[in-house]
Coordinates of C-alpha atoms in Angstrom, one line a residue:
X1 CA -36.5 -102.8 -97.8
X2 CA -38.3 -100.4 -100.1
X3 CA -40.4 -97.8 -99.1
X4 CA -43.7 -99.3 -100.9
X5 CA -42.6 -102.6 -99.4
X6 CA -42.6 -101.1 -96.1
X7 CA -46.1 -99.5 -96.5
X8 CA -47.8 -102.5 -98.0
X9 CA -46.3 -104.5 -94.4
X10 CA -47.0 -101.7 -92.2
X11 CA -51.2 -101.3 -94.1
X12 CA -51.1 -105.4 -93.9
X13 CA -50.4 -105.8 -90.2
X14 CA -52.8 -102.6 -89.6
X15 CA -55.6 -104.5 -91.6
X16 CA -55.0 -107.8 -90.0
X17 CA -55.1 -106.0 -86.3
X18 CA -58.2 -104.2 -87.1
X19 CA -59.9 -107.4 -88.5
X20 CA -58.8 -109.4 -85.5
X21 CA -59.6 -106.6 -83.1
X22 CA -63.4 -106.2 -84.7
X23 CA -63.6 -110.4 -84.3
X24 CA -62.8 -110.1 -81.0
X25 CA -64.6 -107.1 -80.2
X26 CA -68.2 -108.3 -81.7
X27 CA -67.4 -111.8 -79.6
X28 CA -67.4 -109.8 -76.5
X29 CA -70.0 -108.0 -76.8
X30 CA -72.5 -110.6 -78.2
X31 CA -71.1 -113.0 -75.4
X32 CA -73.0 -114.0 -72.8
X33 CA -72.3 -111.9 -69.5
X34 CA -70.9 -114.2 -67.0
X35 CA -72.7 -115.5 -64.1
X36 CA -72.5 -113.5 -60.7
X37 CA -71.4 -115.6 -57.4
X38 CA -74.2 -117.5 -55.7
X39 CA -74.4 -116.0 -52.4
X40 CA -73.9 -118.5 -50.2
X41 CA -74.8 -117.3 -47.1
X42 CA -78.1 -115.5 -45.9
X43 CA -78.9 -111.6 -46.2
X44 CA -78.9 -111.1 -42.6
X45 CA -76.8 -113.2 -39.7
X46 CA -80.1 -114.3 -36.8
X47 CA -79.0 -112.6 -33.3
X48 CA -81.0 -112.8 -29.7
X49 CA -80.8 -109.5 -27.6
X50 CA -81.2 -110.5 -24.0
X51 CA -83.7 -108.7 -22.0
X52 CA -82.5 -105.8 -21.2
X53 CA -80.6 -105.0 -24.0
X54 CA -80.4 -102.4 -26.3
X55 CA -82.2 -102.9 -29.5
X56 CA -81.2 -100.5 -32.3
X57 CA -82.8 -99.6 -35.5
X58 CA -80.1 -101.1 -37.6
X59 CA -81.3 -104.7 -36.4
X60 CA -85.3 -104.2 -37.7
X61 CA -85.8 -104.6 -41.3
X62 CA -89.8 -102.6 -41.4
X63 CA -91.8 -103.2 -44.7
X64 CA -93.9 -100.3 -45.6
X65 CA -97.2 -100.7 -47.2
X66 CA -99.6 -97.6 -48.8
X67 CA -103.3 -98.0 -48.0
X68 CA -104.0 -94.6 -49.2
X69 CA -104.2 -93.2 -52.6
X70 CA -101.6 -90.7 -52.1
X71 CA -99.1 -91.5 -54.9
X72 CA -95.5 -92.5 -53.1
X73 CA -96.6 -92.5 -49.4
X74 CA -95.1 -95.7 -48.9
X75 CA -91.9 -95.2 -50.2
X76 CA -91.2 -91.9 -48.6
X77 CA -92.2 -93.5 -45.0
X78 CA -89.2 -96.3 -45.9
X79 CA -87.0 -93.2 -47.1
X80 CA -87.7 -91.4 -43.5
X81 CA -87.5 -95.1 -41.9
X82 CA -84.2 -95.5 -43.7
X83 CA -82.4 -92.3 -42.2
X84 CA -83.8 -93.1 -38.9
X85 CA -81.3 -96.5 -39.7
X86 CA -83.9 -98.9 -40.1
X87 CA -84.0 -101.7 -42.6
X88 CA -85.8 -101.3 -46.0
X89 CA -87.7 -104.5 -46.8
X90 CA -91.3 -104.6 -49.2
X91 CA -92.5 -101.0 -50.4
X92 CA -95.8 -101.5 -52.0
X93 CA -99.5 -100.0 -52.2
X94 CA -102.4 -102.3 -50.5
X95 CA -105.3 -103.2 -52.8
X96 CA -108.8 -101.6 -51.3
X97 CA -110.0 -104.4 -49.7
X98 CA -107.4 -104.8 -46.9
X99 CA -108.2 -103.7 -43.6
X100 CA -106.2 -101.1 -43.1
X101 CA -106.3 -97.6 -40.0
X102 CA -106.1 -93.8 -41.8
X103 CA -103.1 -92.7 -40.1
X104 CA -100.0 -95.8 -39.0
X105 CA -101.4 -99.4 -38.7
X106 CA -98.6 -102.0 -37.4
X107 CA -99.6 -105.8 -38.2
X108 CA -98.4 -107.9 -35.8
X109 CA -98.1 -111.0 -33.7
X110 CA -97.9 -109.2 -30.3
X111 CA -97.5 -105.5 -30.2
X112 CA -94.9 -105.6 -26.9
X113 CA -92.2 -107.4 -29.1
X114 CA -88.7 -104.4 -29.2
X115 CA -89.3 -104.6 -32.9
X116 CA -92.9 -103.4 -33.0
X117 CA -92.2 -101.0 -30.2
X118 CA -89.5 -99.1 -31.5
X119 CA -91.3 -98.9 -35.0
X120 CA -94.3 -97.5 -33.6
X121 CA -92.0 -94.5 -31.6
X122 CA -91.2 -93.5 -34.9
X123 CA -94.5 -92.0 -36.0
X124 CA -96.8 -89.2 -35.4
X125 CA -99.9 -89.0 -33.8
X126 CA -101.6 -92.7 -32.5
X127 CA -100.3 -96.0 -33.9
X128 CA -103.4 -98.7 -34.1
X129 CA -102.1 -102.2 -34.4
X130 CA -104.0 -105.1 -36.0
X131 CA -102.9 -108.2 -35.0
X132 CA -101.9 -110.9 -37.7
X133 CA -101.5 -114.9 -37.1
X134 CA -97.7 -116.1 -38.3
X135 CA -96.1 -112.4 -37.9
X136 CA -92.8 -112.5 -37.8
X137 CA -91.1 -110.7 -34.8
X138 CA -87.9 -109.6 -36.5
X139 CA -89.6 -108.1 -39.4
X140 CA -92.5 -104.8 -38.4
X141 CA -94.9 -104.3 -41.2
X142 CA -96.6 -100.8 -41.1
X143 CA -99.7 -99.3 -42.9
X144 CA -99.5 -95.7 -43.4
X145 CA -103.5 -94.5 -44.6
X146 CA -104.7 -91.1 -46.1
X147 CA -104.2 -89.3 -42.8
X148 CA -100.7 -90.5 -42.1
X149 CA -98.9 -87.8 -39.8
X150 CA -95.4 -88.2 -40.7
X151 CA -92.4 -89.5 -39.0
X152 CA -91.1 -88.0 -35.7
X153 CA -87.6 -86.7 -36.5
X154 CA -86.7 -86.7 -32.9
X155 CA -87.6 -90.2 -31.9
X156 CA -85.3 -92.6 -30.4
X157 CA -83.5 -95.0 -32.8
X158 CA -83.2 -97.4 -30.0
X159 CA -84.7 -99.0 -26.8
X160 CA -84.2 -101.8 -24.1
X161 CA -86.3 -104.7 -24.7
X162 CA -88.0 -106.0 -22.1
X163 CA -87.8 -109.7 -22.8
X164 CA -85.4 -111.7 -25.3
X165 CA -85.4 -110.2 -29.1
X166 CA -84.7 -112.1 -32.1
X167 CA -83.4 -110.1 -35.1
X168 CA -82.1 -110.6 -38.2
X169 CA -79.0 -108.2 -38.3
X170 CA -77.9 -107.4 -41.7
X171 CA -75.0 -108.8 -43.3
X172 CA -72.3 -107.4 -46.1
X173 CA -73.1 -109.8 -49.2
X174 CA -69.5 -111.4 -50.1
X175 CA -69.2 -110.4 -54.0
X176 CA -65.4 -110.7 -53.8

Protein backbone atom coordinates (compact mmCIF):
# COMPACT_ATOMS: atom_id res chain seq x y z
CA UNK A 1 0.00 0.00 0.00
CA UNK A 2 1.20 3.47 -0.96
CA UNK A 3 1.87 6.05 1.31
CA UNK A 4 -1.07 8.46 -0.03
CA UNK A 5 -3.14 5.37 0.08
CA UNK A 6 -2.37 4.89 3.59
CA UNK A 7 -3.10 8.56 4.58
CA UNK A 8 -6.41 8.91 2.65
CA UNK A 9 -7.49 5.42 4.99
CA UNK A 10 -5.90 6.56 8.05
CA UNK A 11 -7.82 10.71 7.45
CA UNK A 12 -11.12 8.41 6.33
CA UNK A 13 -11.45 6.31 9.42
CA UNK A 14 -10.30 9.53 11.52
CA UNK A 15 -13.30 11.46 9.81
CA UNK A 16 -15.73 8.74 10.16
CA UNK A 17 -14.80 8.31 14.12
CA UNK A 18 -15.09 11.97 14.66
CA UNK A 19 -18.43 12.12 12.85
CA UNK A 20 -19.84 9.10 14.71
CA UNK A 21 -18.28 10.27 17.93
CA UNK A 22 -20.03 13.99 17.56
CA UNK A 23 -23.53 11.86 16.61
CA UNK A 24 -23.25 10.17 19.54
CA UNK A 25 -21.95 12.78 21.71
CA UNK A 26 -24.82 15.51 20.80
CA UNK A 27 -27.43 12.31 21.42
CA UNK A 28 -26.22 12.19 24.94
CA UNK A 29 -26.25 15.27 25.82
CA UNK A 30 -29.60 16.32 24.36
CA UNK A 31 -31.07 12.93 25.81
CA UNK A 32 -33.32 12.95 28.37
CA UNK A 33 -31.56 12.26 31.86
CA UNK A 34 -32.84 9.03 33.10
CA UNK A 35 -35.34 8.60 35.81
CA UNK A 36 -33.95 8.22 39.49
CA UNK A 37 -35.42 5.09 41.67
CA UNK A 38 -38.73 5.59 43.31
CA UNK A 39 -38.04 5.30 46.85
CA UNK A 40 -40.04 2.82 47.96
CA UNK A 41 -39.89 2.93 51.43
CA UNK A 42 -40.56 5.93 53.85
CA UNK A 43 -37.95 8.67 55.01
CA UNK A 44 -37.95 7.61 58.45
CA UNK A 45 -38.71 3.77 59.96
CA UNK A 46 -41.85 4.62 63.07
CA UNK A 47 -40.24 3.44 66.55
CA UNK A 48 -41.95 3.45 70.28
CA UNK A 49 -39.47 4.17 73.19
CA UNK A 50 -40.86 2.66 76.27
CA UNK A 51 -41.16 4.78 79.28
CA UNK A 52 -38.20 4.97 80.68
CA UNK A 53 -36.12 5.00 77.87
CA UNK A 54 -33.72 7.01 76.51
CA UNK A 55 -34.82 9.38 73.80
CA UNK A 56 -31.93 10.94 71.77
CA UNK A 57 -31.80 13.80 69.47
CA UNK A 58 -31.20 11.75 66.43
CA UNK A 59 -34.87 10.37 66.69
CA UNK A 60 -36.71 14.19 66.71
CA UNK A 61 -36.98 15.75 63.33
CA UNK A 62 -37.66 19.88 64.89
CA UNK A 63 -38.92 22.37 62.14
CA UNK A 64 -37.73 25.78 62.72
CA UNK A 65 -39.79 28.77 61.89
CA UNK A 66 -38.62 32.80 62.00
CA UNK A 67 -41.14 35.14 63.48
CA UNK A 68 -38.73 37.89 63.59
CA UNK A 69 -37.33 40.01 60.95
CA UNK A 70 -33.88 39.11 61.58
CA UNK A 71 -32.70 37.86 58.15
CA UNK A 72 -31.64 33.91 58.61
CA UNK A 73 -32.70 33.28 62.30
CA UNK A 74 -34.44 30.34 61.34
CA UNK A 75 -32.01 28.59 59.57
CA UNK A 76 -29.09 29.14 61.90
CA UNK A 77 -31.41 27.81 64.96
CA UNK A 78 -31.70 24.37 62.49
CA UNK A 79 -27.83 24.68 61.81
CA UNK A 80 -27.24 24.80 65.92
CA UNK A 81 -30.27 22.10 66.18
CA UNK A 82 -28.46 20.12 63.54
CA UNK A 83 -24.93 19.81 65.50
CA UNK A 84 -26.84 19.23 68.60
CA UNK A 85 -27.96 15.80 66.21
CA UNK A 86 -31.37 16.74 65.81
CA UNK A 87 -33.45 16.33 62.65
CA UNK A 88 -33.79 19.19 60.09
CA UNK A 89 -37.32 19.36 58.83
CA UNK A 90 -39.21 22.98 57.42
CA UNK A 91 -36.98 26.17 57.75
CA UNK A 92 -39.08 29.11 56.92
CA UNK A 93 -40.02 32.77 58.07
CA UNK A 94 -43.80 33.16 59.61
CA UNK A 95 -45.96 35.79 57.95
CA UNK A 96 -46.95 38.73 60.70
CA UNK A 97 -50.06 37.62 61.52
CA UNK A 98 -49.18 34.43 63.38
CA UNK A 99 -49.09 34.35 66.95
CA UNK A 100 -45.96 33.94 67.77
CA UNK A 101 -43.56 34.70 71.68
CA UNK A 102 -40.18 37.14 71.19
CA UNK A 103 -37.72 34.74 72.31
CA UNK A 104 -38.49 30.40 71.63
CA UNK A 105 -42.25 29.40 71.16
CA UNK A 106 -42.88 25.50 70.81
CA UNK A 107 -46.38 24.59 69.19
CA UNK A 108 -47.65 21.74 70.40
CA UNK A 109 -50.15 19.08 71.36
CA UNK A 110 -48.98 18.52 74.95
CA UNK A 111 -45.82 20.14 76.15
CA UNK A 112 -44.70 16.85 78.46
CA UNK A 113 -44.31 14.64 75.30
CA UNK A 114 -39.86 13.45 75.24
CA UNK A 115 -39.92 15.31 71.89
CA UNK A 116 -41.07 18.70 73.09
CA UNK A 117 -39.09 18.37 76.22
CA UNK A 118 -35.83 17.71 74.95
CA UNK A 119 -36.32 20.59 72.29
CA UNK A 120 -37.13 23.04 74.74
CA UNK A 121 -33.66 22.06 76.91
CA UNK A 122 -32.01 23.19 74.00
CA UNK A 123 -32.57 26.98 74.23
CA UNK A 124 -31.76 29.84 76.25
CA UNK A 125 -33.60 31.84 78.49
CA UNK A 126 -37.75 30.75 78.94
CA UNK A 127 -39.40 28.53 76.31
CA UNK A 128 -43.44 29.63 76.06
CA UNK A 129 -45.39 26.89 74.40
CA UNK A 130 -48.69 27.51 72.47
CA UNK A 131 -50.61 24.63 72.18
CA UNK A 132 -51.84 23.57 68.56
CA UNK A 133 -54.89 20.94 67.77
CA UNK A 134 -53.41 17.86 65.44
CA UNK A 135 -49.65 18.41 66.58
CA UNK A 136 -47.77 15.72 65.77
CA UNK A 137 -45.64 14.28 68.71
CA UNK A 138 -42.70 12.94 66.72
CA UNK A 139 -42.20 16.19 64.91
CA UNK A 140 -41.33 19.69 67.58
CA UNK A 141 -42.08 22.89 65.71
CA UNK A 142 -40.28 25.99 67.33
CA UNK A 143 -40.69 29.80 66.88
CA UNK A 144 -37.69 31.65 67.55
CA UNK A 145 -38.87 35.84 67.80
CA UNK A 146 -36.68 39.04 67.66
CA UNK A 147 -35.36 38.37 71.23
CA UNK A 148 -34.32 34.79 70.66
CA UNK A 149 -31.39 33.85 73.09
CA UNK A 150 -29.57 31.35 71.33
CA UNK A 151 -28.96 27.73 71.80
CA UNK A 152 -27.43 26.29 74.90
CA UNK A 153 -24.19 24.54 73.75
CA UNK A 154 -24.09 22.47 76.87
CA UNK A 155 -27.53 20.96 76.93
CA UNK A 156 -28.26 17.42 76.99
CA UNK A 157 -28.88 15.70 73.53
CA UNK A 158 -30.94 13.11 75.36
CA UNK A 159 -33.45 12.29 78.11
CA UNK A 160 -35.77 9.45 79.68
CA UNK A 161 -39.17 9.81 78.67
CA UNK A 162 -41.60 9.52 81.05
CA UNK A 163 -44.30 7.67 79.23
CA UNK A 164 -44.19 5.74 75.79
CA UNK A 165 -42.55 7.95 72.77
CA UNK A 166 -43.34 7.61 69.27
CA UNK A 167 -40.55 8.72 66.77
CA UNK A 168 -39.93 8.61 63.45
CA UNK A 169 -36.12 7.54 63.40
CA UNK A 170 -34.51 8.39 60.17
CA UNK A 171 -33.72 6.04 57.56
CA UNK A 172 -30.69 5.74 54.81
CA UNK A 173 -32.64 6.26 51.42
CA UNK A 174 -31.78 3.00 49.19
CA UNK A 175 -30.32 4.76 45.85
CA UNK A 176 -28.32 1.62 44.99
Amino acid sequence: MSRTTKSVATMSVLAAVFVIGSLVGVRLLTAAAPALPVDQGAECEPRTIRAGGTLKAAAVTVDVYNASAISGLANRTMLDLGKAGFQSGSVANLPSKVEAGRQVTIWTSGRSSGPVRLVAKQFKGQVSYLKRPGAQSDLVRVVVGANYPGVDKKAPTKLKTKDSTKVCVPVEPDVG
